[in-house]
């Protein structure tokens, strides 16, 4: 039997695939430090194409921009979502729903960002334009962890990095099998 796993602020929830949520089975690990087998599950690392990610962003009312006006993953002046983790896209959508704020993405999986396991290139990070609405929500709702960083209850990290938010999504930010708050 296929199972659907989703991270919440309180841990991992499993639902039978037969539940009438309509989405394909998806799973997310609670955090990178979690010692569960769900972490290795394909859902957390499910990679999307640029077209798949932008379709989901567009449907959620999320915009994106590129200083180069392009989406080539191998060009640092482009904004690409090719090979982004599904959980990252769902995390951005969850944030949009929770805040009601406009979100404009300015960085994705394109080359030119710092390397590392939980990096832009590996699909865990995106950049947002600064806005008063987002800044007020992030700094007023999440826990400050120092160094211009805030951590959500689900473990995702929001770093105010000069002229943008650099966000690391370890999970979908509390969505439950595709159903967001």
Short mmCIF file of C-alpha atoms in Angstrom, two decimals:
data_model
loop_
_atom_site.label_atom_id
_atom_site.label_comp_id
_atom_site.label_asym_id
_atom_site.label_seq_id
_atom_site.Cartn_x
_atom_site.Cartn_y
_atom_site.Cartn_z
CA UNK A 1 0.00 0.00 0.00
CA UNK A 2 1.34 3.41 -0.90
CA UNK A 3 1.53 5.90 1.92
CA UNK A 4 1.53 9.65 1.94
CA UNK A 5 3.77 11.33 4.53
CA UNK A 6 3.83 15.00 5.35
CA UNK A 7 5.68 17.18 7.82
CA UNK A 8 3.77 19.32 10.23
CA UNK A 9 5.01 21.66 12.91
CA UNK A 10 4.51 18.74 15.30
CA UNK A 11 6.15 15.89 13.42
CA UNK A 12 5.44 13.49 10.60
CA UNK A 13 1.90 12.43 9.68
CA UNK A 14 1.18 9.41 7.50
CA UNK A 15 -1.99 9.02 5.47
CA UNK A 16 -3.05 6.06 3.38
CA UNK A 17 -2.76 6.75 -0.33
CA UNK A 18 -6.44 5.92 -0.68
CA UNK A 19 -7.39 9.07 1.25
CA UNK A 20 -9.37 11.41 -0.95
CA UNK A 21 -6.84 14.22 -1.10
CA UNK A 22 -6.43 13.85 -4.85
CA UNK A 23 -2.67 14.31 -5.07
CA UNK A 24 -0.11 11.71 -6.00
CA UNK A 25 1.62 10.14 -2.99
CA UNK A 26 4.11 12.58 -1.58
CA UNK A 27 6.32 12.47 1.48
CA UNK A 28 8.42 14.95 3.36
CA UNK A 29 10.84 14.46 6.22
CA UNK A 30 10.33 16.52 9.37
CA UNK A 31 13.84 18.01 9.27
CA UNK A 32 17.33 17.20 8.06
CA UNK A 33 18.25 16.10 11.58
CA UNK A 34 15.38 13.58 11.70
CA UNK A 35 16.48 9.98 12.07
CA UNK A 36 13.49 8.53 10.21
CA UNK A 37 13.40 6.50 7.06
CA UNK A 38 10.98 9.04 5.61
CA UNK A 39 13.94 11.38 5.16
CA UNK A 40 15.33 9.14 2.46
CA UNK A 41 11.91 8.83 0.82
CA UNK A 42 11.73 10.13 -2.73
CA UNK A 43 9.12 12.81 -1.89
CA UNK A 44 11.53 15.11 -0.09
CA UNK A 45 14.02 14.89 -2.93
CA UNK A 46 11.47 14.73 -5.76
CA UNK A 47 12.87 17.10 -8.37
CA UNK A 48 10.70 19.35 -10.49
CA UNK A 49 11.41 20.87 -13.87
CA UNK A 50 11.35 24.65 -14.25
CA UNK A 51 7.99 24.34 -16.02
CA UNK A 52 6.47 22.20 -13.25
CA UNK A 53 7.65 24.57 -10.52
CA UNK A 54 6.50 27.74 -12.29
CA UNK A 55 3.10 26.16 -12.97
CA UNK A 56 2.67 25.55 -9.23
CA UNK A 57 3.95 29.05 -8.35
CA UNK A 58 1.67 30.70 -10.92
CA UNK A 59 -1.37 28.81 -9.58
CA UNK A 60 -0.55 30.05 -6.06
CA UNK A 61 -0.11 33.68 -7.15
CA UNK A 62 3.67 33.66 -6.65
CA UNK A 63 5.84 35.62 -9.07
CA UNK A 64 9.49 35.33 -10.03
CA UNK A 65 11.98 37.58 -11.75
CA UNK A 66 15.43 37.27 -13.24
CA UNK A 67 18.09 39.95 -13.65
CA UNK A 68 19.01 38.26 -16.94
CA UNK A 69 15.44 37.68 -18.07
CA UNK A 70 16.09 33.94 -18.42
CA UNK A 71 15.71 30.55 -16.74
CA UNK A 72 18.92 28.72 -17.71
CA UNK A 73 20.17 26.79 -14.66
CA UNK A 74 23.77 27.15 -15.85
CA UNK A 75 23.65 30.97 -16.11
CA UNK A 76 24.04 32.89 -12.83
CA UNK A 77 22.03 35.88 -14.10
CA UNK A 78 18.97 33.67 -14.66
CA UNK A 79 16.37 32.50 -12.14
CA UNK A 80 15.85 28.78 -12.63
CA UNK A 81 13.75 26.26 -10.74
CA UNK A 82 15.01 23.27 -12.71
CA UNK A 83 15.78 20.43 -10.25
CA UNK A 84 14.15 22.24 -7.29
CA UNK A 85 12.82 19.97 -4.56
CA UNK A 86 9.06 19.55 -4.53
CA UNK A 87 9.11 20.27 -0.78
CA UNK A 88 10.80 23.63 -1.48
CA UNK A 89 8.09 24.67 -3.92
CA UNK A 90 5.40 23.51 -1.50
CA UNK A 91 7.13 25.40 1.32
CA UNK A 92 7.00 28.67 -0.64
CA UNK A 93 3.32 28.05 -1.39
CA UNK A 94 2.64 27.27 2.28
CA UNK A 95 4.32 30.55 3.29
CA UNK A 96 2.24 32.46 0.74
CA UNK A 97 -0.95 30.97 2.14
CA UNK A 98 0.01 31.59 5.77
CA UNK A 99 1.10 35.20 5.24
CA UNK A 100 -1.17 36.47 2.49
CA UNK A 101 1.90 38.42 1.36
CA UNK A 102 3.01 38.80 -2.23
CA UNK A 103 6.10 36.68 -2.88
CA UNK A 104 8.53 37.37 -5.70
CA UNK A 105 11.27 34.80 -6.16
CA UNK A 106 14.62 36.14 -7.36
CA UNK A 107 16.80 33.06 -6.99
CA UNK A 108 16.37 29.34 -7.41
CA UNK A 109 18.61 26.48 -8.51
CA UNK A 110 20.82 28.41 -10.90
CA UNK A 111 24.60 28.38 -10.60
CA UNK A 112 26.38 31.15 -8.72
CA UNK A 113 25.17 30.49 -5.17
CA UNK A 114 27.17 28.96 -2.31
CA UNK A 115 27.64 25.18 -2.48
CA UNK A 116 26.69 22.62 0.14
CA UNK A 117 24.20 19.87 0.79
CA UNK A 118 21.28 22.20 1.56
CA UNK A 119 22.06 24.61 -1.28
CA UNK A 120 20.29 26.41 -4.10
CA UNK A 121 21.86 24.04 -6.65
CA UNK A 122 20.58 20.97 -4.74
CA UNK A 123 17.03 22.36 -4.67
CA UNK A 124 16.69 23.32 -1.00
CA UNK A 125 17.00 27.11 -1.26
CA UNK A 126 15.25 30.00 -2.93
CA UNK A 127 15.56 33.78 -2.64
CA UNK A 128 12.65 36.21 -2.15
CA UNK A 129 12.53 39.95 -2.76
CA UNK A 130 12.24 41.93 0.46
CA UNK A 131 8.81 43.28 1.35
CA UNK A 132 7.46 44.85 4.51
CA UNK A 133 4.70 42.24 4.64
CA UNK A 134 7.09 39.25 4.49
CA UNK A 135 9.66 40.81 6.80
CA UNK A 136 7.02 41.59 9.42
CA UNK A 137 5.59 38.08 9.21
CA UNK A 138 8.94 36.27 9.35
CA UNK A 139 10.42 38.38 12.16
CA UNK A 140 7.16 38.47 14.12
CA UNK A 141 6.19 34.80 13.79
CA UNK A 142 9.39 32.75 13.59
CA UNK A 143 12.11 32.38 16.23
CA UNK A 144 15.24 34.48 15.91
CA UNK A 145 18.32 32.25 15.88
CA UNK A 146 20.82 35.10 15.53
CA UNK A 147 22.78 36.48 12.63
CA UNK A 148 19.70 37.84 10.80
CA UNK A 149 18.20 34.32 10.73
CA UNK A 150 14.77 33.12 11.80
CA UNK A 151 13.57 29.53 12.12
CA UNK A 152 9.98 28.42 11.55
CA UNK A 153 8.27 25.86 13.79
CA UNK A 154 8.77 23.28 11.02
CA UNK A 155 12.54 23.95 10.95
CA UNK A 156 12.94 25.98 7.76
CA UNK A 157 15.42 28.85 7.99
CA UNK A 158 14.86 32.41 6.73
CA UNK A 159 18.03 34.50 6.39
CA UNK A 160 17.74 38.22 5.69
CA UNK A 161 20.76 38.53 3.44
CA UNK A 162 21.09 42.21 2.53
CA UNK A 163 18.56 42.94 -0.20
CA UNK A 164 16.66 39.61 -0.14
CA UNK A 165 15.50 36.66 1.96
CA UNK A 166 17.58 33.50 1.46
CA UNK A 167 15.36 30.60 2.55
CA UNK A 168 16.30 26.98 3.20
CA UNK A 169 13.40 24.54 2.98
CA UNK A 170 14.06 21.24 4.73
CA UNK A 171 10.35 20.42 4.38
CA UNK A 172 7.13 21.90 3.03
CA UNK A 173 6.56 24.12 6.05
CA UNK A 174 3.58 22.38 7.60
CA UNK A 175 1.57 21.36 4.56
CA UNK A 176 -0.26 18.07 4.94
CA UNK A 177 -0.10 15.90 1.83
CA UNK A 178 -0.58 18.85 -0.48
CA UNK A 179 -3.15 20.60 1.75
CA UNK A 180 -1.73 23.87 3.03
CA UNK A 181 -2.82 25.99 5.98
#
